[in-house]
Amino acid sequence: MLLKNKAAIITGGGEGVGRATAKLFAREGCKVGILGHTPDNVVDAVKEIAELGGEAIPLIADVADKVQIQGAVKQVIDRWDRLDIVFANAGINGVWAPLEDLTYDDWNYTINNNLTGTFLTIKYSVPYLKKKGGAIIINSSVNGNRIFSNTGATAYSVSKAGQVALAKMIAVELAKHKVRVNVICPGAIKSEIQDNTEKRKIEKEKEPVEFPEGKIPLTRGEPGDAEEVAKLVLFLASDNSKHITGTEIYIDGSESLVKG
């Protein structure tokens, strides 16, 4: 087992990539704190892991709320007296709109959930990760890093680019404590993130661009699966990647190389 006796926090762990990762971690011997703001999804994920013979606890919290995040981390420490892995996965697409139609509240909501939420999750986990060393994995995106053709996705793209910069800055800071920090940049993945996307008037600003036939060359246009992303997260969380830190890894079937 790659993660035997280790403990992890996975934000956005009730669905999609987070849930797939939680299940894979549990199968590899890891105890998992599944964090989310939708109680039903989180509890269902915990039950599913228990049925697989794994160990998990529900952490109901908003990643943008520092008090709630501190409380969630404390629950993990109180339960298992250790924290080895943090997968900062929670995020939203938010509002996609031309700059003049993107409101101050729209901007703040996306930045707070995606970037500030990642910062808070890591900030309050770091004191415990430093004790024995560990791994932080941040779920960013091809948007804001390789792809800039999604008109209106300004707040989202900025938040995702910021996550990559955050990972690289703290990778150096935490290296002496044996804490590795890496960031994944998925392309199109089958998940529920589209459910929290609101698009407004983007067609009036969108530039007409012709791309090669098929959005994702490696898979002939088919999105990837959450389980494929989970396997990458497992690699970065395990000792198999013990010399890798401060690195972004794209998992998109080469989509961003033809679409960016």
C-alpha positions as CSV (number, residue, x, y, z in Angstrom):
1,M,0.0,0.0,0.0
2,L,1.5,3.3,-1.1
3,L,-0.1,5.4,1.7
4,K,-0.3,2.9,4.5
5,N,-1.1,4.6,7.9
6,K,-1.0,8.1,6.5
7,A,-3.7,10.7,7.0
8,A,-5.0,13.1,4.4
9,I,-7.4,16.0,3.9
10,I,-9.1,16.3,0.5
11,T,-11.1,19.4,-0.1
12,G,-14.0,19.1,-2.5
13,G,-13.9,15.5,-1.5
14,G,-17.6,14.7,-1.9
15,E,-17.8,14.5,-5.6
16,G,-15.8,14.3,-8.9
17,V,-12.0,14.2,-8.7
18,G,-12.0,14.7,-5.0
19,R,-14.2,11.7,-4.3
20,A,-12.3,9.5,-6.8
21,T,-9.1,10.5,-5.1
22,A,-10.5,9.8,-1.6
23,K,-11.5,6.3,-2.6
24,L,-8.1,5.6,-4.2
25,F,-6.2,6.9,-1.2
26,A,-8.3,4.7,1.1
27,R,-7.6,1.6,-1.0
28,E,-3.9,2.5,-0.6
29,G,-4.2,2.5,3.2
30,C,-4.7,6.2,3.9
31,K,-7.1,7.6,6.4
32,V,-9.0,10.4,4.7
33,G,-10.7,13.6,5.9
34,I,-13.3,14.3,3.2
35,L,-14.0,18.0,3.2
36,G,-17.0,19.7,1.5
37,H,-19.8,22.2,2.0
38,T,-22.6,19.8,0.9
39,P,-23.2,17.4,3.8
40,D,-25.1,14.8,1.8
41,N,-22.2,14.3,-0.7
42,V,-19.6,14.2,2.0
43,V,-21.4,11.7,4.1
44,D,-22.1,9.5,1.1
45,A,-18.4,9.5,0.2
46,V,-17.5,8.5,3.8
47,K,-20.0,5.7,3.7
48,E,-18.7,4.5,0.4
49,I,-15.1,4.3,1.7
50,A,-16.3,2.5,4.8
51,E,-18.0,-0.1,2.6
52,L,-14.7,-0.6,0.8
53,G,-13.0,-1.3,4.2
54,G,-11.3,2.1,4.4
55,E,-11.4,4.8,7.1
56,A,-12.7,8.3,6.5
57,I,-14.4,11.1,8.4
58,P,-16.7,13.9,7.1
59,L,-15.5,17.5,7.4
60,I,-18.3,20.0,6.6
61,A,-16.7,23.3,5.9
62,D,-16.4,26.2,3.5
63,V,-12.8,26.5,2.2
64,A,-13.1,30.3,2.1
65,D,-13.9,30.5,5.8
66,K,-10.7,30.5,7.9
67,V,-12.5,29.4,11.1
68,Q,-14.2,26.5,9.4
69,I,-11.0,25.3,7.8
70,Q,-9.1,25.5,11.1
71,G,-11.8,23.5,12.7
72,A,-11.7,20.9,9.9
73,V,-7.9,20.4,10.2
74,K,-8.2,20.1,14.0
75,Q,-10.8,17.3,13.5
76,V,-8.3,15.3,11.5
77,I,-5.5,15.9,14.1
78,D,-7.9,15.0,17.0
79,R,-8.9,11.8,15.2
80,W,-5.5,10.5,13.9
81,D,-2.9,12.7,15.5
82,R,-1.1,13.3,12.2
83,L,-1.5,14.9,8.8
84,D,0.6,13.8,5.9
85,I,-1.2,14.8,2.7
86,V,-3.3,17.7,1.6
87,F,-5.1,17.7,-1.7
88,A,-6.5,21.2,-2.2
89,N,-9.1,20.3,-4.8
90,A,-12.1,22.4,-4.0
91,G,-13.0,25.0,-6.6
92,I,-15.7,26.6,-8.8
93,N,-16.0,27.9,-12.3
94,G,-18.0,30.8,-11.1
95,V,-19.3,33.5,-13.5
96,W,-17.8,33.8,-17.0
97,A,-18.6,37.2,-18.5
98,P,-16.9,40.0,-20.4
99,L,-14.9,42.3,-18.1
100,E,-17.5,45.1,-18.0
101,D,-20.2,42.6,-17.1
102,L,-18.1,40.8,-14.4
103,T,-19.1,42.3,-11.1
104,Y,-17.0,42.9,-8.0
105,D,-19.0,40.2,-6.2
106,D,-18.5,37.8,-9.1
107,W,-14.8,38.3,-9.0
108,N,-14.5,38.0,-5.2
109,Y,-16.6,34.9,-5.0
110,T,-14.4,33.0,-7.5
111,I,-11.1,34.2,-6.1
112,N,-12.2,33.5,-2.5
113,N,-13.3,30.0,-3.3
114,N,-10.4,29.0,-5.6
115,L,-7.4,30.9,-4.5
116,T,-8.0,32.1,-1.0
117,G,-9.6,28.7,-0.2
118,T,-6.4,26.9,-1.4
119,F,-4.2,29.3,0.7
120,L,-6.3,28.8,3.9
121,T,-6.4,25.0,3.4
122,I,-2.6,24.8,3.1
123,K,-1.8,27.5,5.7
124,Y,-3.6,25.7,8.6
125,S,-2.3,22.3,7.5
126,V,1.4,23.2,7.3
127,P,2.2,23.1,11.0
128,Y,1.2,19.5,11.1
129,L,2.8,18.6,7.7
130,K,6.1,19.9,9.0
131,K,6.3,17.4,11.8
132,K,7.0,14.4,9.7
133,G,7.1,15.8,6.2
134,G,4.4,15.3,3.6
135,A,2.9,16.2,0.3
136,I,0.6,19.0,-0.9
137,I,-1.2,18.7,-4.2
138,I,-3.1,21.6,-5.7
139,N,-5.8,21.1,-8.3
140,S,-5.4,24.0,-10.8
141,S,-6.3,24.0,-14.5
142,V,-5.1,24.4,-18.1
143,N,-7.1,27.6,-18.0
144,G,-4.9,30.5,-16.9
145,N,-1.8,28.5,-17.5
146,R,-1.9,27.3,-21.1
147,I,-5.4,28.1,-22.4
148,F,-6.6,31.7,-22.7
149,S,-9.3,31.2,-25.3
150,N,-12.3,30.8,-22.9
151,T,-13.7,34.2,-23.2
152,G,-15.1,35.6,-19.9
153,A,-13.2,33.1,-17.7
154,T,-11.1,36.0,-16.3
155,A,-11.6,35.5,-12.6
156,Y,-11.4,31.7,-12.9
157,S,-8.2,31.8,-15.0
158,V,-6.6,34.3,-12.6
159,S,-7.4,32.1,-9.6
160,K,-5.9,29.0,-11.4
161,A,-2.7,30.8,-12.5
162,G,-2.4,32.1,-8.9
163,Q,-2.5,28.5,-7.6
164,V,0.5,27.6,-9.7
165,A,2.4,30.6,-8.4
166,L,1.4,29.7,-4.9
167,A,2.7,26.1,-5.3
168,K,6.1,27.2,-6.6
169,M,6.6,29.8,-3.9
170,I,5.8,27.5,-1.0
171,A,7.6,24.6,-2.6
172,V,10.9,26.3,-1.9
173,E,9.8,27.5,1.6
174,L,8.7,24.1,2.7
175,A,11.4,22.0,1.1
176,K,13.7,22.1,4.2
177,H,10.7,20.6,6.2
178,K,10.4,17.7,3.7
179,V,7.1,18.9,2.5
180,R,6.7,18.6,-1.2
181,V,4.2,20.9,-3.1
182,N,3.0,20.2,-6.6
183,V,0.1,21.3,-8.8
184,I,-1.9,19.5,-11.4
185,C,-3.5,21.2,-14.4
186,P,-6.4,19.1,-15.8
187,G,-8.1,19.8,-19.1
188,A,-11.6,18.6,-19.8
189,I,-12.6,16.1,-17.1
190,K,-16.0,14.5,-16.5
191,S,-17.1,16.2,-13.3
192,E,-19.8,18.3,-11.6
193,I,-17.9,21.6,-11.9
194,Q,-20.1,22.7,-14.8
195,D,-23.0,22.8,-12.4
196,N,-21.7,25.9,-10.8
197,T,-20.8,27.8,-14.0
198,E,-22.8,30.9,-15.0
199,K,-22.0,32.4,-18.4
200,R,-23.2,35.9,-19.3
201,K,-22.9,37.7,-22.7
202,I,-19.6,36.0,-23.6
203,E,-20.5,35.6,-27.2
204,K,-20.3,39.4,-27.8
205,E,-16.6,39.4,-26.9
206,K,-15.6,35.9,-28.1
207,E,-12.9,35.8,-30.9
208,P,-13.6,33.4,-33.8
209,V,-10.9,30.9,-33.7
210,E,-10.6,27.6,-35.7
211,F,-9.0,24.7,-33.8
212,P,-7.8,21.4,-35.2
213,E,-10.5,18.7,-35.5
214,G,-11.2,17.1,-32.2
215,K,-10.7,19.0,-28.9
216,I,-8.4,16.4,-27.2
217,P,-6.1,14.6,-29.7
218,L,-5.1,11.8,-27.4
219,T,-8.7,10.7,-26.8
220,R,-10.2,11.9,-30.0
221,G,-12.3,14.6,-28.3
222,E,-13.4,12.6,-25.2
223,P,-12.9,14.2,-21.7
224,G,-10.7,12.4,-19.2
225,D,-12.1,10.6,-16.1
226,A,-11.9,11.6,-12.5
227,E,-10.1,8.3,-11.7
228,E,-7.3,9.2,-14.2
229,V,-6.7,12.4,-12.3
230,A,-6.9,10.6,-9.0
231,K,-4.0,8.3,-10.1
232,L,-1.8,11.3,-10.7
233,V,-2.7,12.7,-7.3
234,L,-1.8,9.4,-5.7
235,F,1.6,9.4,-7.5
236,L,2.4,12.9,-6.2
237,A,1.2,12.0,-2.7
238,S,3.4,8.9,-2.5
239,D,7.1,8.3,-2.1
240,N,7.2,7.4,-5.8
241,S,7.5,11.2,-6.4
242,K,9.8,12.0,-3.5
243,H,12.1,14.1,-5.6
244,I,9.4,16.1,-7.3
245,T,8.3,19.5,-5.9
246,G,7.4,22.9,-7.3
247,T,6.2,21.4,-10.5
248,E,2.9,21.7,-12.5
249,I,1.8,18.6,-14.4
250,Y,-0.7,18.8,-17.2
251,I,-3.3,16.0,-17.5
252,D,-5.3,16.9,-20.6
253,G,-4.5,14.5,-23.5
254,S,-2.6,17.4,-25.2
255,E,-5.8,19.5,-25.4
256,S,-4.0,22.7,-24.3
257,L,-1.3,22.2,-26.9
258,V,-3.7,22.7,-29.7
259,K,-6.3,24.9,-28.1
260,G,-4.4,27.5,-26.1
